[in-house]
XYZ file of C-alpha atoms in Angstrom:
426
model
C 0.000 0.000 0.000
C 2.982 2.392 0.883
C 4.866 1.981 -2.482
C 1.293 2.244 -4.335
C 1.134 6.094 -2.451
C 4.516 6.656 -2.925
C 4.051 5.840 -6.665
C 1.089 7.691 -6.926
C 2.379 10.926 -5.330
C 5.236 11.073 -7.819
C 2.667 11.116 -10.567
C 1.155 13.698 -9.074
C 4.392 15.660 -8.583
C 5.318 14.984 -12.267
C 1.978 15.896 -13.282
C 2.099 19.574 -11.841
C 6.011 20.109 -12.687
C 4.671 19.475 -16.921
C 1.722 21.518 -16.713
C 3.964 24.084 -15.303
C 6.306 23.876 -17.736
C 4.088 23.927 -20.696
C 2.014 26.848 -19.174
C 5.219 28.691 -18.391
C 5.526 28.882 -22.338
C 2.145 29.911 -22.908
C 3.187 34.141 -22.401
C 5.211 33.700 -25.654
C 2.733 31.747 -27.348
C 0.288 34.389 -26.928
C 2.431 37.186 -27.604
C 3.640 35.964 -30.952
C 0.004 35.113 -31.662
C -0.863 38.706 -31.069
C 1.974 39.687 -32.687
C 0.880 37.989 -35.894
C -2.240 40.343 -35.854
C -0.501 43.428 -34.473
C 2.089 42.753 -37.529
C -0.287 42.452 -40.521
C -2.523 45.656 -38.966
C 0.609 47.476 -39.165
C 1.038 46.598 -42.513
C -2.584 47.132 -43.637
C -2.296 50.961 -42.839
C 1.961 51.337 -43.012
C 0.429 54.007 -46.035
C -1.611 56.058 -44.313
C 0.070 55.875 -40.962
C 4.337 55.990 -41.798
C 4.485 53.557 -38.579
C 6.771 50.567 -39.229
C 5.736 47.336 -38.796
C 6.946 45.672 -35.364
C 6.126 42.119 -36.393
C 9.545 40.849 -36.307
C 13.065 41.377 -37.249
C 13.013 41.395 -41.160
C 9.455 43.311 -41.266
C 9.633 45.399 -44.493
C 5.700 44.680 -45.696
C 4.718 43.144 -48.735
C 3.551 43.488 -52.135
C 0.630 41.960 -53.725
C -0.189 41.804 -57.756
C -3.748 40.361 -58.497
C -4.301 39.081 -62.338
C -7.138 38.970 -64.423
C -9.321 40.664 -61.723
C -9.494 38.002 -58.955
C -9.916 38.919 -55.578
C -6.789 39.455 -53.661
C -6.275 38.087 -50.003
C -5.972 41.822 -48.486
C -7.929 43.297 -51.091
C -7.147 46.715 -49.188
C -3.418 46.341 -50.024
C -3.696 44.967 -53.587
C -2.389 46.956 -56.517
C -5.092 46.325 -58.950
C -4.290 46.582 -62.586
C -7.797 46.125 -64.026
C -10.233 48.374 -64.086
C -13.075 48.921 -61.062
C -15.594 46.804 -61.178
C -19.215 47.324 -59.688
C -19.463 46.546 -55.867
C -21.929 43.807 -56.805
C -19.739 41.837 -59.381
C -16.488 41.983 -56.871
C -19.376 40.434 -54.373
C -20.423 37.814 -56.406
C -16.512 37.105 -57.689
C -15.516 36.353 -54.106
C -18.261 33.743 -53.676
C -17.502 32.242 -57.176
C -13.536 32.455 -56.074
C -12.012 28.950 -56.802
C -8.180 29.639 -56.399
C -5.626 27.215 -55.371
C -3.516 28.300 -52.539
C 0.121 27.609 -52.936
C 2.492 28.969 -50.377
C 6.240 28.597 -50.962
C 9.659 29.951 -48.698
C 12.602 31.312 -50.878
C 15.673 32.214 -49.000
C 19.567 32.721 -50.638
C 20.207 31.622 -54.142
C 16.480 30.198 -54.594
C 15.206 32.921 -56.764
C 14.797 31.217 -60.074
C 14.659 27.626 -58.769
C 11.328 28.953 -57.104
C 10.543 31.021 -60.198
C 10.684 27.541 -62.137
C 8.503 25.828 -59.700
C 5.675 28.317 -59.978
C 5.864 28.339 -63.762
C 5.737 24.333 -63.555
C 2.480 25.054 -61.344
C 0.664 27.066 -63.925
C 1.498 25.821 -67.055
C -1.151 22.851 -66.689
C -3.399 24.230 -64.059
C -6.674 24.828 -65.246
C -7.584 26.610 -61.963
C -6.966 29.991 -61.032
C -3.887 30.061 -58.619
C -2.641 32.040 -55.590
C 1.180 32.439 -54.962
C 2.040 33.187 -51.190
C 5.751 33.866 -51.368
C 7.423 34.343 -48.963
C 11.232 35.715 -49.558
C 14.463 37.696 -48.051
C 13.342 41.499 -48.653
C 16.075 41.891 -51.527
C 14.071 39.061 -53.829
C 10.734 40.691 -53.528
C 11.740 43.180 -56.195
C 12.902 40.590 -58.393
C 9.805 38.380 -57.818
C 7.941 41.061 -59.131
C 9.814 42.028 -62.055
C 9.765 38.475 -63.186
C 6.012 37.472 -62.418
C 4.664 41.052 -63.931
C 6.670 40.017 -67.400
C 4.839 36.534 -67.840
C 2.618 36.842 -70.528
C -0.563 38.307 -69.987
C -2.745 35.190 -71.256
C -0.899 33.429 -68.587
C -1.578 36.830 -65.882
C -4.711 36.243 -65.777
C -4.199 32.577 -64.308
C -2.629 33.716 -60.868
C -2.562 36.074 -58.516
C 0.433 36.662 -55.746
C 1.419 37.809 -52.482
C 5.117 38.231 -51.350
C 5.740 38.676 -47.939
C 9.028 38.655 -45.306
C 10.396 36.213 -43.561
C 9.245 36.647 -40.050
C 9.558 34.597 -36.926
C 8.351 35.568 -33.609
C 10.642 37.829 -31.992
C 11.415 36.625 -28.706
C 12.738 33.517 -29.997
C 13.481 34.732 -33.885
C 17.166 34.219 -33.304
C 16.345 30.400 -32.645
C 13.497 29.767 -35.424
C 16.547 31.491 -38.054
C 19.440 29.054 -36.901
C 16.884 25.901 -37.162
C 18.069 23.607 -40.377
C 18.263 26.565 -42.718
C 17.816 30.029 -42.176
C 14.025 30.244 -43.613
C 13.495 26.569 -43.266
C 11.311 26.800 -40.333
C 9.240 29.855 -41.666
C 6.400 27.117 -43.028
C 5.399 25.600 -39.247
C 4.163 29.390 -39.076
C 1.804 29.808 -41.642
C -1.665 28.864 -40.493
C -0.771 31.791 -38.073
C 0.040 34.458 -40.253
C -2.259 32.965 -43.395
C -5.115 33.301 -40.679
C -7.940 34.012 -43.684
C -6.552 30.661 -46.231
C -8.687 27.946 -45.321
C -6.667 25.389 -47.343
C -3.079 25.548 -48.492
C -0.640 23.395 -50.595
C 2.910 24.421 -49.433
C 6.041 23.261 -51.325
C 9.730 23.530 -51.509
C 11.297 25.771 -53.997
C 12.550 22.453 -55.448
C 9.612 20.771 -56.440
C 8.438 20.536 -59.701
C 4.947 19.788 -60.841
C 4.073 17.054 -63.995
C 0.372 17.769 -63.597
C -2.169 19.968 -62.543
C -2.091 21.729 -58.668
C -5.411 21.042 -59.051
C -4.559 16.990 -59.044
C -2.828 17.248 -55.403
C -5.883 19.303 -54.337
C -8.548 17.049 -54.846
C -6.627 15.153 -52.140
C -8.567 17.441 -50.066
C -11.685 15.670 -50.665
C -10.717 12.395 -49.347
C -9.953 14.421 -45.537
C -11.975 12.540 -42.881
C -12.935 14.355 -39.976
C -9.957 14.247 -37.905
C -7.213 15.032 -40.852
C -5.876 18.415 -40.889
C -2.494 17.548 -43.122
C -1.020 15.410 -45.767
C 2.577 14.584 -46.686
C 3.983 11.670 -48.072
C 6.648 9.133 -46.519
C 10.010 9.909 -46.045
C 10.999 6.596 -46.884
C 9.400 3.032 -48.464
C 12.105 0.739 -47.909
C 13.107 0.751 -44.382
C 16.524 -0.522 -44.732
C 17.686 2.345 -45.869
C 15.024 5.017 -44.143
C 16.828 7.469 -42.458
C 14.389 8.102 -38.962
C 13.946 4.176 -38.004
C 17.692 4.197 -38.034
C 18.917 6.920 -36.352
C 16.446 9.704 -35.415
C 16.665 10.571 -31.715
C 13.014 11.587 -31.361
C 9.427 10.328 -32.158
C 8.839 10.189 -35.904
C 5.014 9.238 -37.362
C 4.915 5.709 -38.531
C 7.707 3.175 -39.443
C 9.357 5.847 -41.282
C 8.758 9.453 -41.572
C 7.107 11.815 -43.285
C 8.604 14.537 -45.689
C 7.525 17.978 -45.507
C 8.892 19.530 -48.486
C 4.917 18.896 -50.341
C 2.896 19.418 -47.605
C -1.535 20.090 -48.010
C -3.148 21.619 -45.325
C -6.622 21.905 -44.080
C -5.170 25.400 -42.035
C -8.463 26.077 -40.225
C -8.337 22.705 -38.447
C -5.040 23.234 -37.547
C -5.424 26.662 -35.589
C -8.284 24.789 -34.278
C -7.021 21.670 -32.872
C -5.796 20.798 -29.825
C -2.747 18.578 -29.900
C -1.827 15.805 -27.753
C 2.106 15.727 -26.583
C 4.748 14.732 -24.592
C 5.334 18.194 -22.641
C 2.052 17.726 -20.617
C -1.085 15.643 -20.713
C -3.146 18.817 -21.683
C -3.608 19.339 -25.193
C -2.231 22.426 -26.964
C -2.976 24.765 -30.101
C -0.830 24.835 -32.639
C 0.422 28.534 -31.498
C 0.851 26.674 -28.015
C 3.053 23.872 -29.133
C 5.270 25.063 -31.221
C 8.225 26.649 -29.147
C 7.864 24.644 -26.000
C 8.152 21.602 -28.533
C 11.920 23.605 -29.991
C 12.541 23.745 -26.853
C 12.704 20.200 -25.857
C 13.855 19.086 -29.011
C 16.579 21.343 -30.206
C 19.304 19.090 -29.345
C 18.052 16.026 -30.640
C 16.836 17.168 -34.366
C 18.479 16.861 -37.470
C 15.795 18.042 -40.277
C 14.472 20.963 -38.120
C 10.509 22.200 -39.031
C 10.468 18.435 -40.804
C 11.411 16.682 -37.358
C 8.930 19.072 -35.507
C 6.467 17.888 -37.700
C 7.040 14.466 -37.148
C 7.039 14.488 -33.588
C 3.851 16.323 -33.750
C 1.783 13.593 -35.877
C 3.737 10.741 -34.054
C 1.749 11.889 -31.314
C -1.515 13.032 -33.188
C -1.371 10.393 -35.682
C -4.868 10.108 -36.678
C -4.647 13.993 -37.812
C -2.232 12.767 -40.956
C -3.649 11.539 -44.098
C -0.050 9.852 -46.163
C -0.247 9.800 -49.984
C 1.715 8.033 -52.285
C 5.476 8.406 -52.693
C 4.862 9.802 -56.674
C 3.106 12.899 -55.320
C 6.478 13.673 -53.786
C 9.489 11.474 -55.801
C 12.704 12.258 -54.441
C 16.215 11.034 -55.692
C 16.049 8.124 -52.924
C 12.990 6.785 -55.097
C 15.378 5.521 -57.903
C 18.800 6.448 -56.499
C 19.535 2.285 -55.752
C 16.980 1.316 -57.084
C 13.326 1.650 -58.144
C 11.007 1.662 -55.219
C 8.399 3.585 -55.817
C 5.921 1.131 -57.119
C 3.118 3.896 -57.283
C 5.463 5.819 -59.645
C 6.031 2.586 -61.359
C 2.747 1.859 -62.780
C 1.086 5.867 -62.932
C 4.538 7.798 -63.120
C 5.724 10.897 -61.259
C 2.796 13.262 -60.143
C 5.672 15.567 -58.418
C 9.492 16.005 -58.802
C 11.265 16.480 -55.556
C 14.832 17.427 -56.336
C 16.474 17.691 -52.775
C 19.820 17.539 -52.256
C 20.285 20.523 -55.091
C 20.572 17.591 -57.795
C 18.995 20.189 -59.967
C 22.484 21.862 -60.503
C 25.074 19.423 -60.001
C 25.620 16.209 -62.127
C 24.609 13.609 -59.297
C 20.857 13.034 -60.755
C 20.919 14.077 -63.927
C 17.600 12.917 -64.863
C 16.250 15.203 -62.779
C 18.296 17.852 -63.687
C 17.041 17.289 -67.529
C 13.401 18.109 -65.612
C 14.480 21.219 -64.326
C 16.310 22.292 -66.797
C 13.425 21.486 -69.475
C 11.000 23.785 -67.414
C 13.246 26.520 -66.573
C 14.492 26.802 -70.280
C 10.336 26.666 -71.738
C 9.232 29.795 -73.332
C 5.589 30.494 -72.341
C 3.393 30.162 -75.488
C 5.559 27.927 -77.190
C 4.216 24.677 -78.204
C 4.386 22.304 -75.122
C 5.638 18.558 -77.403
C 8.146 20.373 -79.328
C 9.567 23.353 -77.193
C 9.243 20.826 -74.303
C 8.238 17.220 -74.127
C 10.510 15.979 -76.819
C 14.012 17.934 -76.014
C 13.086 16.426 -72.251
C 13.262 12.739 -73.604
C 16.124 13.446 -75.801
C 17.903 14.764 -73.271
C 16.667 11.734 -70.604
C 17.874 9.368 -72.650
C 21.711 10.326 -72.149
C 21.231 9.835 -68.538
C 20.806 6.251 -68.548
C 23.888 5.225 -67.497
C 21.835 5.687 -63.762
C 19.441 4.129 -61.616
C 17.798 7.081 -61.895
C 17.787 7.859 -65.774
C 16.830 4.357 -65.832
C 13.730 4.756 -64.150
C 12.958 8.462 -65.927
C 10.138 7.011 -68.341
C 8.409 7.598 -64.854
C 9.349 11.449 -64.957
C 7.458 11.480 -68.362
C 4.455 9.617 -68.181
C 2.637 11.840 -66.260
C 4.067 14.897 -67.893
C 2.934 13.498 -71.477
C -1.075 12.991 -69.992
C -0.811 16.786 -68.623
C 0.313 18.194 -72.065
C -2.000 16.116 -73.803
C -4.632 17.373 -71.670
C -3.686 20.836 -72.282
C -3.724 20.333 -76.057
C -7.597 18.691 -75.837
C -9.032 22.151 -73.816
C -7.156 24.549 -76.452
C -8.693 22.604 -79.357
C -12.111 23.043 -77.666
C -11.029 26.401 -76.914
C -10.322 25.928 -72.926
């Protein structure tokens, strides 16, 4: 009976020592939170007012182009270059509004990888899009320059927001140093996106072989408890990097990758997530720098490794797709195995590691390259499709050339697509 209260008083004492802790961390929590909104009013009226922004270190405000007339997130900010439309039409365009959020983080020499990406995104989306960029202050020019001189048949396809790179400033020193200087930028933006219901975020690196609008739908098949989806970080285990040497939780038997990440963003600022701090649950804004905190010593792949240890514990919150909606060099690297890839091809190219612009992967770089070196307007087989394949086919000599009929298959059903809606006049 004595060890039984003995036992049961340290459970106790434990107990009231986490809650402590966690709550301890709650000040910051709700400071940054408020900081969020104290940031973006700041920026909503910097015109009117000449106050600067106190958001966060790099504050320096944002600009915002919107295309072909759709409705810009901060409509009051917008530089609209159409002409005014009746209060009752901008009404009834806001309800009709069917854009595709896609949020990406560009940081260093990124600027035309990213560029590349987004011009992979909307040259077989059928659906209007939404850029969220968010950049170093000295690329937000640039952006610009280079999004305003895409044709204007093509303008009328996407709209854009660029934006800082902002952490919260108590800790902003500690969010910067995490992985990569902007790495961890994406755990904060269901906080600062706080009107973007749904949002497909996305390494600069990522390349798309098919429409946004195909990784979307994946929306749709959300139960009621999933909030996120992300792919595995690994299929074979034997060489899986987390079930071999991680020194935290992870979800599953091996991982999950961040760098193509869909999320349902009002469920997250909704839910309360189970943890290991404390046995109360905790918003997102709650969580996130009491779990650094614990963590920082024992993580290798930063926000990715925050993530993990946040669905290892919430696991039923994560829906996994397949590993061809995010196909990474360790797909085909020693070997095929991707067998989802295998039999529909690659949806998305993931080239980590920068194999886009060294000679390790060159299959992949032939992707990149292909894209980045397309002239808008130009026909898509001959300006794109075939120089790709001619090009692929040096690169067998690898595992991963070998397996680049994958990289193509999906690509060839996009273009075709594309070609069907101009002939009936899309």
């Amino acid at each position: 009976m004595r060890c039984y209260l003995h036992a049961l008083l340290l459970c106790m004492v434990f107990a009231v020592f986490s809650v402590l802790y966690v709550f301890n961390q709650l000040p910051v929590a709700s400071s940054f939170e408020s900081q969020y909104e104290d940031g973006w009013t700041d920026r909503r009226t910097k015109k009117s007012s000449g106050r600067q922004p106190q958001f966060g270190a790099q504050d320096t405000g944002h600009i915002v182009r919107n295309g072909g007339g759709m409705p810009s997130l901060f409509a009051h900010q917008e530089h609209d270059r159409t002409r005014e439309k009746p209060a009752s039409a901008s009404v009834q365009e806001a309800t009709r509004d069917e854009r595709l959020h896609l949020a990406v983080v560009a940081c260093g020499p990124r600027l035309e990888e990213t560029l590349t990406m987004l011009k992979s995104a909307l040259l077989f989306s059928a659906k209007p899009l939404h850029f969220h960029i968010f950049a170093e202050d000295h690329l937000h020019g640039s952006f610009g320059e280079s999004l305003d001189l895409w044709p204007s048949v093509f303008q009328t396809r996407f709209n854009y927001t660029t934006y800082p790179i902002t952490f919260p400033s108590e800790n902003a020193k500690e969010w910067k140093k995490l992985f990569k200087p902007c790495a961890s930028q994406r755990l904060f933006l269901p906080l600062i996106l706080k009107d973007v219901d749904s949002l497909l975020y996305v390494d600069t690196d990522i390349l798309f072989l098919q429409p946004v609008e195909e990784i979307w739908s994946l929306l749709s098949l959300f139960n009621s408890t999933h909030l996120a989806a992300m792919a595995p970080e690994h299929e074979e285990p034997r060489i899986a990097w987390y079930n071999r040497f991680a020194r935290h939780p992870y979800y599953g038997k091996t991982g999950v990758n961040s760098g193509v990440m869909l999320m349902n963003m009002t469920r997250i600022r909704e839910k309360y997530f189970k943890n290991d701090m404390t046995s109360v649950p905790l918003k997102w804004v709650e969580l996130l720098m009491p779990l650094l905190q614990k963590y920082k010593l024992n993580i290798t792949w930063g926000d990715q490794d925050l993530l993990n240890i946040i669905f290892h514990h919430n696991p039923e919150s994560l829906y996994v797709f397949p590993c061809q909606w995010n196909y990474r060099p360790d797909h085909c690297i020693y070997g095929s195995n991707c067998l989802e890839a295998e039999q529909e091809g690659v949806f998305i190219l993931h080239g980590n590691r920068g194999v886009y612009h060294d000679d390790k992967q060159p299959a992949f770089r032939a992707v990149y390259e292909a894209i980045q070196k397309y002239t808008f307007g130009d026909n898509l087989v001959q300006s794109l499709l075939l120089p790709l394949e001619a090009k692929l086919q040096e690169t067998k000599h690898t595992y991963c050339g070998r397996a680049s009929h994958m990289f193509t298959k999906r690509l060839k059903r996009s273009i075709g697509i594309l070609q069907q809606e101009t002939i009936e006049g899309r």
